[in-house]
Coordinates of C-alpha atoms and ligand atoms in Angstrom, one line a residue:
X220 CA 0.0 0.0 0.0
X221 CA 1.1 3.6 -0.8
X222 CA 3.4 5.0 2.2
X223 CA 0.8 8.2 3.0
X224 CA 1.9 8.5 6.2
X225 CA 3.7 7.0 8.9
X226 CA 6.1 6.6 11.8
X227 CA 9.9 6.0 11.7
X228 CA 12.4 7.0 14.8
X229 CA 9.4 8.4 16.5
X230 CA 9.1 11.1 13.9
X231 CA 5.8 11.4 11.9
X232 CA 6.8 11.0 7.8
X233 CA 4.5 11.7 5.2
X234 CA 5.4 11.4 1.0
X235 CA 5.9 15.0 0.1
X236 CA 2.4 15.7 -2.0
X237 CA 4.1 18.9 -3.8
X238 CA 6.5 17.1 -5.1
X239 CA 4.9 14.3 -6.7
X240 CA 4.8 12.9 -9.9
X241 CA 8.1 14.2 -10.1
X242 CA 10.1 13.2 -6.8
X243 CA 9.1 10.4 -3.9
X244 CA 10.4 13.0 -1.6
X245 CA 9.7 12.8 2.2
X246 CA 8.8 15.2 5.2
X247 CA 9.6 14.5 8.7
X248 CA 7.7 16.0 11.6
X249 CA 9.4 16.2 14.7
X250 CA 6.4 18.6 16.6
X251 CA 2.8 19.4 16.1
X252 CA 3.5 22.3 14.9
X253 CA 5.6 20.9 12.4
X254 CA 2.6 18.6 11.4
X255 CA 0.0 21.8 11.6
X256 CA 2.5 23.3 8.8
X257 CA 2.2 20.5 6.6
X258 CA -1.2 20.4 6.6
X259 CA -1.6 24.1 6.2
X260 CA 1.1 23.7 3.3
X261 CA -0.1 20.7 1.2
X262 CA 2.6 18.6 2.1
X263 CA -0.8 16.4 2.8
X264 CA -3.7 16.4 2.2
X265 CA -7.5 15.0 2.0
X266 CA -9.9 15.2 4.2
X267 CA -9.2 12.1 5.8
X268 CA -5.6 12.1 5.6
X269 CA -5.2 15.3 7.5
X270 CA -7.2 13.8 10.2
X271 CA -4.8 11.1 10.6
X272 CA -1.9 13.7 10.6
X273 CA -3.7 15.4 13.6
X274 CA -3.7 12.9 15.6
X275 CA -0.3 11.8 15.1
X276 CA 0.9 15.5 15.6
X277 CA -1.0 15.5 18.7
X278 CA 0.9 12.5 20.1
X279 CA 4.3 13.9 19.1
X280 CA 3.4 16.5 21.2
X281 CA 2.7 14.7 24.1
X282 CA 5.5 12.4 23.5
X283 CA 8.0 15.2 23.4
X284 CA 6.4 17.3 26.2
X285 CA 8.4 17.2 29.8
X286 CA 5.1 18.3 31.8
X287 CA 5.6 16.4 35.1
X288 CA 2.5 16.6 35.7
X289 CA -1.3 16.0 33.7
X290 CA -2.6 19.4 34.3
X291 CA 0.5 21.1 32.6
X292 CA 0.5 18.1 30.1
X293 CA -3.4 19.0 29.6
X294 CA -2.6 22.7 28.8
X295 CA -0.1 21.4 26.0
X296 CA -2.2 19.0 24.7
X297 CA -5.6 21.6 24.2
X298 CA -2.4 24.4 22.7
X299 CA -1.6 21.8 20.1
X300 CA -4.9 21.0 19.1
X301 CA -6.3 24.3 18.7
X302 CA -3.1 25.0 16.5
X303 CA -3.8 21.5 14.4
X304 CA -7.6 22.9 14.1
X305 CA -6.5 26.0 12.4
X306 CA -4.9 25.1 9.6
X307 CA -7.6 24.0 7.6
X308 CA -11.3 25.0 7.9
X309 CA -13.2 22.9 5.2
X310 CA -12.6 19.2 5.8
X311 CA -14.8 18.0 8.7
X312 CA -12.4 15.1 9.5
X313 CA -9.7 17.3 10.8
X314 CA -11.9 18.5 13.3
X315 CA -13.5 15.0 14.3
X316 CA -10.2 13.7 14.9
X317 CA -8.9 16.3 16.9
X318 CA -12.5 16.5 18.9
X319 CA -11.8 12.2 19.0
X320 CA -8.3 12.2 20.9
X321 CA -10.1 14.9 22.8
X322 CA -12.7 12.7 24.3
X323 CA -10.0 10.0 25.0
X324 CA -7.9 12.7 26.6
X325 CA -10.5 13.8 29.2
X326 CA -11.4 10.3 29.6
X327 CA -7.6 8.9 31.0
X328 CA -7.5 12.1 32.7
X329 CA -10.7 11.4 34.6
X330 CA -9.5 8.1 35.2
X331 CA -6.5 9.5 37.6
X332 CA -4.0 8.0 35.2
X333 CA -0.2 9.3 35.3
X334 CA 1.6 11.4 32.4
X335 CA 3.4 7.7 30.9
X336 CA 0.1 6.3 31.1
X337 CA -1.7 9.2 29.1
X338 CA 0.7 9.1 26.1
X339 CA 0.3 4.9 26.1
X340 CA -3.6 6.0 25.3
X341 CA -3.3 8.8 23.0
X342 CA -0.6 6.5 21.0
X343 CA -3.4 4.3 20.7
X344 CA -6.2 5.9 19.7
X345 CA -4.1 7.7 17.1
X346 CA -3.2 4.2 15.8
X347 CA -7.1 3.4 15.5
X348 CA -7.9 6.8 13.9
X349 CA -5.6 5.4 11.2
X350 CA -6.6 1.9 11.0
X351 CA -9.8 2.5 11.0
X352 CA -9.8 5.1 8.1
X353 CA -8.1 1.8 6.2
X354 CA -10.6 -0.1 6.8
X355 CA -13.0 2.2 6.0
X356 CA -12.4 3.3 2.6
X357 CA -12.0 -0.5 2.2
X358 CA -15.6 -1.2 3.4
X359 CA -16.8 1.9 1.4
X360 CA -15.2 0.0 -1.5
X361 CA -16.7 -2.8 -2.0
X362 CA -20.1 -1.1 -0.9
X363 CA -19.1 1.2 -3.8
X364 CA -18.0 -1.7 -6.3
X365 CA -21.6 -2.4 -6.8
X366 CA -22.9 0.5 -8.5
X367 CA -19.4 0.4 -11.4
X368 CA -20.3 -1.7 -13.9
X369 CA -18.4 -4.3 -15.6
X370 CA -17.2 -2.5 -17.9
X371 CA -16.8 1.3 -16.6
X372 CA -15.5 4.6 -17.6
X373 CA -15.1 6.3 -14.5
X374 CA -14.8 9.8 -13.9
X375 CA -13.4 11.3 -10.9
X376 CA -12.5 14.9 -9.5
X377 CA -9.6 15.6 -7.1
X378 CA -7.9 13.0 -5.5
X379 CA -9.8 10.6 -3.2
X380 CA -7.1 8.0 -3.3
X381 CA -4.7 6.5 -0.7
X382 CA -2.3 9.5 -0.6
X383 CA -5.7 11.2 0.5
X384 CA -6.7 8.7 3.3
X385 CA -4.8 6.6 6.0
X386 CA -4.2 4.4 2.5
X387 CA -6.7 2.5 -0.2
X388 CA -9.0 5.7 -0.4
X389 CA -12.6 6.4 -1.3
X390 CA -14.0 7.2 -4.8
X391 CA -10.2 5.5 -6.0
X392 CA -11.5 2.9 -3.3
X393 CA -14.4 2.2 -5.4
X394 CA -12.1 1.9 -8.6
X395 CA -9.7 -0.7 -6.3
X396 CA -12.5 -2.2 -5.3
X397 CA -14.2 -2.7 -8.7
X398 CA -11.0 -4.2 -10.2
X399 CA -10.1 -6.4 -7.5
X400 CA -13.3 -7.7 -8.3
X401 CA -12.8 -8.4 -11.8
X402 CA -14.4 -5.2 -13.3
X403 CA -12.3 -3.7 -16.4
X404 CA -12.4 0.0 -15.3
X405 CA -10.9 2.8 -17.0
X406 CA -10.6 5.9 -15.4
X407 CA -10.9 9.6 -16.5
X408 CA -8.5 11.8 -14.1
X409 CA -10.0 15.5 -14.0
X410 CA -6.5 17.7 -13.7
X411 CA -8.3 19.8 -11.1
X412 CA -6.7 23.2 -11.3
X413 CA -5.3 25.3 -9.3
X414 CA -3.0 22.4 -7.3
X415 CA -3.5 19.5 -9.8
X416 CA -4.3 17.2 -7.5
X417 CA -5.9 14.6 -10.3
X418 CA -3.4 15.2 -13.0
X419 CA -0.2 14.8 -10.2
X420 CA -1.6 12.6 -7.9
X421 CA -4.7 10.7 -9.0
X422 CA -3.0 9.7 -12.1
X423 CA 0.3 8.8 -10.7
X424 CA -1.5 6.5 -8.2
X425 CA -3.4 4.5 -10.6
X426 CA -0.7 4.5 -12.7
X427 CA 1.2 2.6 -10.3
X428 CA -1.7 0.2 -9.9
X429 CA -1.8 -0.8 -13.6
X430 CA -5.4 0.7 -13.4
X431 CA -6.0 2.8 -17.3
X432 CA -6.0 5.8 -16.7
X433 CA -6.4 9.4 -18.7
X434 CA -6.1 12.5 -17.9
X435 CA -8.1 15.4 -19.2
X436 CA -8.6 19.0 -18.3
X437 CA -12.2 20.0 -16.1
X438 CA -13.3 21.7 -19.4
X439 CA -13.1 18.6 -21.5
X440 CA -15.6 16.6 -19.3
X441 CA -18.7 18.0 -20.8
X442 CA -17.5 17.0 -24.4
X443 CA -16.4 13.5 -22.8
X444 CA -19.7 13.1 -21.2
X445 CA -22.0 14.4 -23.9
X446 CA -19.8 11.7 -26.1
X447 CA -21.5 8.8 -24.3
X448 CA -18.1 8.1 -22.9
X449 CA -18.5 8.2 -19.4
X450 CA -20.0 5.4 -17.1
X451 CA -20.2 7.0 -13.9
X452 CA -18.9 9.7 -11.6
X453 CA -17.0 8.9 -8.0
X454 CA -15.7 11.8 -6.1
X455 CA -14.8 12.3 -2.4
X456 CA -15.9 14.6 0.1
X457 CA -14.7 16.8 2.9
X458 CA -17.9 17.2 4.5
X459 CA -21.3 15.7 4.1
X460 CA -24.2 18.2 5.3
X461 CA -27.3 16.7 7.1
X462 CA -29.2 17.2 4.5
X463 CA -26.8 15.8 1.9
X464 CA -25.3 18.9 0.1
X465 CA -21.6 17.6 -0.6
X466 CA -18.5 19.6 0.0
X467 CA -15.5 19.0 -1.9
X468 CA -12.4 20.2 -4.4
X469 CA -13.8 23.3 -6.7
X470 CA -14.8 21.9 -9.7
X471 CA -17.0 18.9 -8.3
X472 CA -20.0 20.8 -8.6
X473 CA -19.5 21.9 -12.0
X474 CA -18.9 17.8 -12.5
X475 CA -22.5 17.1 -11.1
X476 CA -24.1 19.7 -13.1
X477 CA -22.9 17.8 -16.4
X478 CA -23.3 14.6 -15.3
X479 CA -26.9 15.4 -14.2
X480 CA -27.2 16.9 -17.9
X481 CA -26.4 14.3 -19.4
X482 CA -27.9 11.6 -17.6
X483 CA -24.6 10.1 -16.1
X484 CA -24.5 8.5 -12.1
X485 CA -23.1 10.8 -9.8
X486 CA -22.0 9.2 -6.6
X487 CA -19.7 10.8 -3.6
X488 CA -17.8 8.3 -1.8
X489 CA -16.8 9.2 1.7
X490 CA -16.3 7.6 5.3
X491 CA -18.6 8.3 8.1
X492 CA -16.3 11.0 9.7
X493 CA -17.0 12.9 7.0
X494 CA -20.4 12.9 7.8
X495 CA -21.4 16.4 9.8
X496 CA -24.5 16.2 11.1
X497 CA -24.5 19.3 13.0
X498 CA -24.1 21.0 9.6
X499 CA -27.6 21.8 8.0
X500 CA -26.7 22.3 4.9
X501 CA -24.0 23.4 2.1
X502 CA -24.1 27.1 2.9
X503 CA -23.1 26.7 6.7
X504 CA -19.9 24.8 5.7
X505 CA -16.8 26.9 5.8
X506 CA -15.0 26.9 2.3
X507 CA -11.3 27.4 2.7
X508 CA -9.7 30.5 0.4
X509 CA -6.3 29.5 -0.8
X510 CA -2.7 31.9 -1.1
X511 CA -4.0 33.4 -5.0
X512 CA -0.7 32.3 -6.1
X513 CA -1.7 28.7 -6.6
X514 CA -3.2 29.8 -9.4
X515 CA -1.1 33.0 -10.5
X516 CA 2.0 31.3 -10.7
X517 CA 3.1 27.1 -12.1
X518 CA 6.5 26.6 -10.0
X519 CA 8.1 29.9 -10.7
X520 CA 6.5 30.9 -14.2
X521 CA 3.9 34.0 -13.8
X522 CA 0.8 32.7 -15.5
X523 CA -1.3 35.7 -15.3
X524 CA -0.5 39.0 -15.1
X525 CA 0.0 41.5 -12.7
X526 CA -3.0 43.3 -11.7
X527 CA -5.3 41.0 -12.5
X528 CA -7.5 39.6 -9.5
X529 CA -7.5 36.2 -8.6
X530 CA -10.8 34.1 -7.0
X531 CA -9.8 30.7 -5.1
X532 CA -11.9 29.0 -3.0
X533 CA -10.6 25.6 -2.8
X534 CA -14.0 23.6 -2.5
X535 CA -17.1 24.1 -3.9
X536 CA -20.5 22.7 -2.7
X537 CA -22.7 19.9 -4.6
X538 CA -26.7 20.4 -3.6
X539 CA -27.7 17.0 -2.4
X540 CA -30.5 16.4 -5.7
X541 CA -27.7 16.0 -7.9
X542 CA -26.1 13.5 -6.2
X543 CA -27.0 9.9 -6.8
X544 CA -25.5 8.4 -3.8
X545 CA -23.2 8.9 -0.8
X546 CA -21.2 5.2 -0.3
X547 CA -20.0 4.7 3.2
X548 CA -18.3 1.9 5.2
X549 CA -21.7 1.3 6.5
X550 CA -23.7 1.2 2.9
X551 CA -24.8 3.2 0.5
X552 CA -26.9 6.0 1.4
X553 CA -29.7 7.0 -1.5
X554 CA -32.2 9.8 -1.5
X555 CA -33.7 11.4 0.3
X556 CA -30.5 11.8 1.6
X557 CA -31.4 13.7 5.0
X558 CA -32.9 10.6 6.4
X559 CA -30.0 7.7 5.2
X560 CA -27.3 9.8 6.0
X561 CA -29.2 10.2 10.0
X562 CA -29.8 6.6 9.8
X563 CA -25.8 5.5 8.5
X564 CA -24.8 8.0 11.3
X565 CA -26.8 6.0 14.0
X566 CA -25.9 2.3 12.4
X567 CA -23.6 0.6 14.7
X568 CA -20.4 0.2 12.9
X569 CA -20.2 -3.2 10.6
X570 CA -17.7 -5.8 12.4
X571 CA -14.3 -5.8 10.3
X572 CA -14.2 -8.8 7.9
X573 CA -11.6 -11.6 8.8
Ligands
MRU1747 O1 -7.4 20.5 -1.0 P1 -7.3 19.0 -0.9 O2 -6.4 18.4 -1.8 O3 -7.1 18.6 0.5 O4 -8.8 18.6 -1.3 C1 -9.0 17.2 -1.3 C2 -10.4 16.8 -1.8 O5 -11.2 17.7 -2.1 C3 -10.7 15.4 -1.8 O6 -11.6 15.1 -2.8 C4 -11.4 15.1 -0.4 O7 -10.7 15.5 0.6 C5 -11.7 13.6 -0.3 S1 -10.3 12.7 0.1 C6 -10.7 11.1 0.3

């Protein structure tokens, strides 16, 4: 499985998501806020991989913390994860991680246990933030395998692959998923400008995986579609509303407008933690507004010119009737999507296959 993220001499490393296709370069985090900077930098990214990274920031910190006692340790631990919270507002995951170790926090502090005690717990529950996400987007996989049929032309937006997860991913979940089930799947990689995500990373995963893959430009997915040439649409998410409206990487909603034109399945794949209840609806969730030079400048070269404004909101929202279906670890969720999506959110979580 791709190395997204891990541990090595107690150091948090994560592949270098700027540099790829080109280099398999690496970052090593030493301190939370070293981890809070990658995040806020792109180092990594994904809704659920930057949940992942919290946690694991969160127990470097305590790790490297010489509190002697749990009060002081306490006051470290909320500093680091109100810094971890800030560095990205969009994806709901961040903050569900961050609000998980939390909750198991408060809970071995209540429980009288010592400072060497309290890092044994956080250590773990980061370790099950990340093995769960696995087995999630595994889960949401073969959930999602069902609705790709045998012979698919996928399109997908972004990357929602295992760079963008603890590893396996979601929508590219539903593309490993498919395959390892004996579906011939092609897949058509949106380039997603500003940052590229599909045409850098999308591509380079599936690449790897022998999957077919081609990469076109957002624009060309109207001709593409209106062709008869694509099957179905999988994206990812970084938040799920309550009443269904999906938010994820600018472009997607333009993507559900054409497929819904042209008569083509669109389905958001996406784990339970991305799932925000407590959000009504699209227009309460936060979209981030990224540095304008993403999109001024490729590397070094100036693409546009000086003076001219720049716009970049780096999601968009998708209103919940143009999406055909939101595919968890827990099942697929189908209209109306207010009451699966309350219903998935209450299902106890399915026991992990053998
Ligand atoms: O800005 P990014 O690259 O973090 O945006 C990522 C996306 O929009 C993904 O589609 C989403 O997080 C789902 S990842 C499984």
């Amino acid at each position: 499985m791709l190395p997204t993220i891990g541990w090595e001499d107690g150091e948090v490393v994560m592949i270098d998501q700027r540099r790829l296709p080109a280099r398999e370069a690496y970052v090593r985090c030493g301190t939370a806020r070293e981890v809070a900077r990658a995040i806020r930098t792109m180092v990594i990214r994904g809704a659920p991989a930057i949940g992942v990274a919290a946690a694991m920031g969160l127990v470097l910190e305590l790790r490297r913390s010489a509190a002697s006692g749990t009060t002081q340790l306490a006051g470290e631990f909320y500093r680091a994860c109100d810094l971890l919270a800030a560095t990205r507002p969009t994806a709901v995951n961040l903050f569900w991680a961050i609000a998980r170790m939390k909750r198991t926090f408060a809970g071995a502090m209540r429980a009288g246990r010592s400072v060497d005690e309290i890092r044994g717990v956080m250590d773990a529950e980061a370790a099950r933030i990340h093995d769960e996400d696995v087995a999630s987007c595994r889960a949401l996989g073969r959930h999602g395998a069902a609705v790709v049929p045998a012979e698919a032309r996928v399109l997908t937006h972004c990357n929602a692959g295992a760079l963008a997860t603890g590893g396996y991913g979601t929508a590219l979940g539903v593309v490993r998923a498919a395959v390892e089930s004996g579906k011939r799947v092609a897949v058509y990689a949106d380039e997603t400008r500003p940052f590229l995500q599909g045409a850098r990373l999308t591509a380079w995963e599936l690449v790897r995986d022998g999957i077919e893959t081609t990469v076109i430009t957002e624009g060309m997915a109207g001709s593409l579609m209106r062709e008869g040439r694509v099957d179905v649409v999988v994206v990812g998410a970084d938040r799920v509303a309550a009443n269904g409206d999906v938010a994820n990487k600018i472009g997607t909603y333009t993507v559900a407008v054409l497929a819904r034109e042209h008569g083509v399945p669109f389905y958001v794949a996406a784990p339970v933690s991305t799932i925000d209840l407590a959000t009504p609806d699209g227009a309460a969730i936060p979209i981030e507004e990224r540095d304008a030079k993403e999109m001024t400048h490729l590397g070094s070269a100036r693409l546009t010119p000086e003076g001219a404004a720049v716009w970049n909101p780096a999601f968009d929202v998708t209103p919940a009737r143009l999406v055909a279906g939101i595919i968890t670890e827990r099942g697929i969720c189908r209209p109306p999507l207010a009451d699966s999506l309350k219903a998935v959110c209450d299902a106890a979580p399915a026991p992990t296959p053998a």
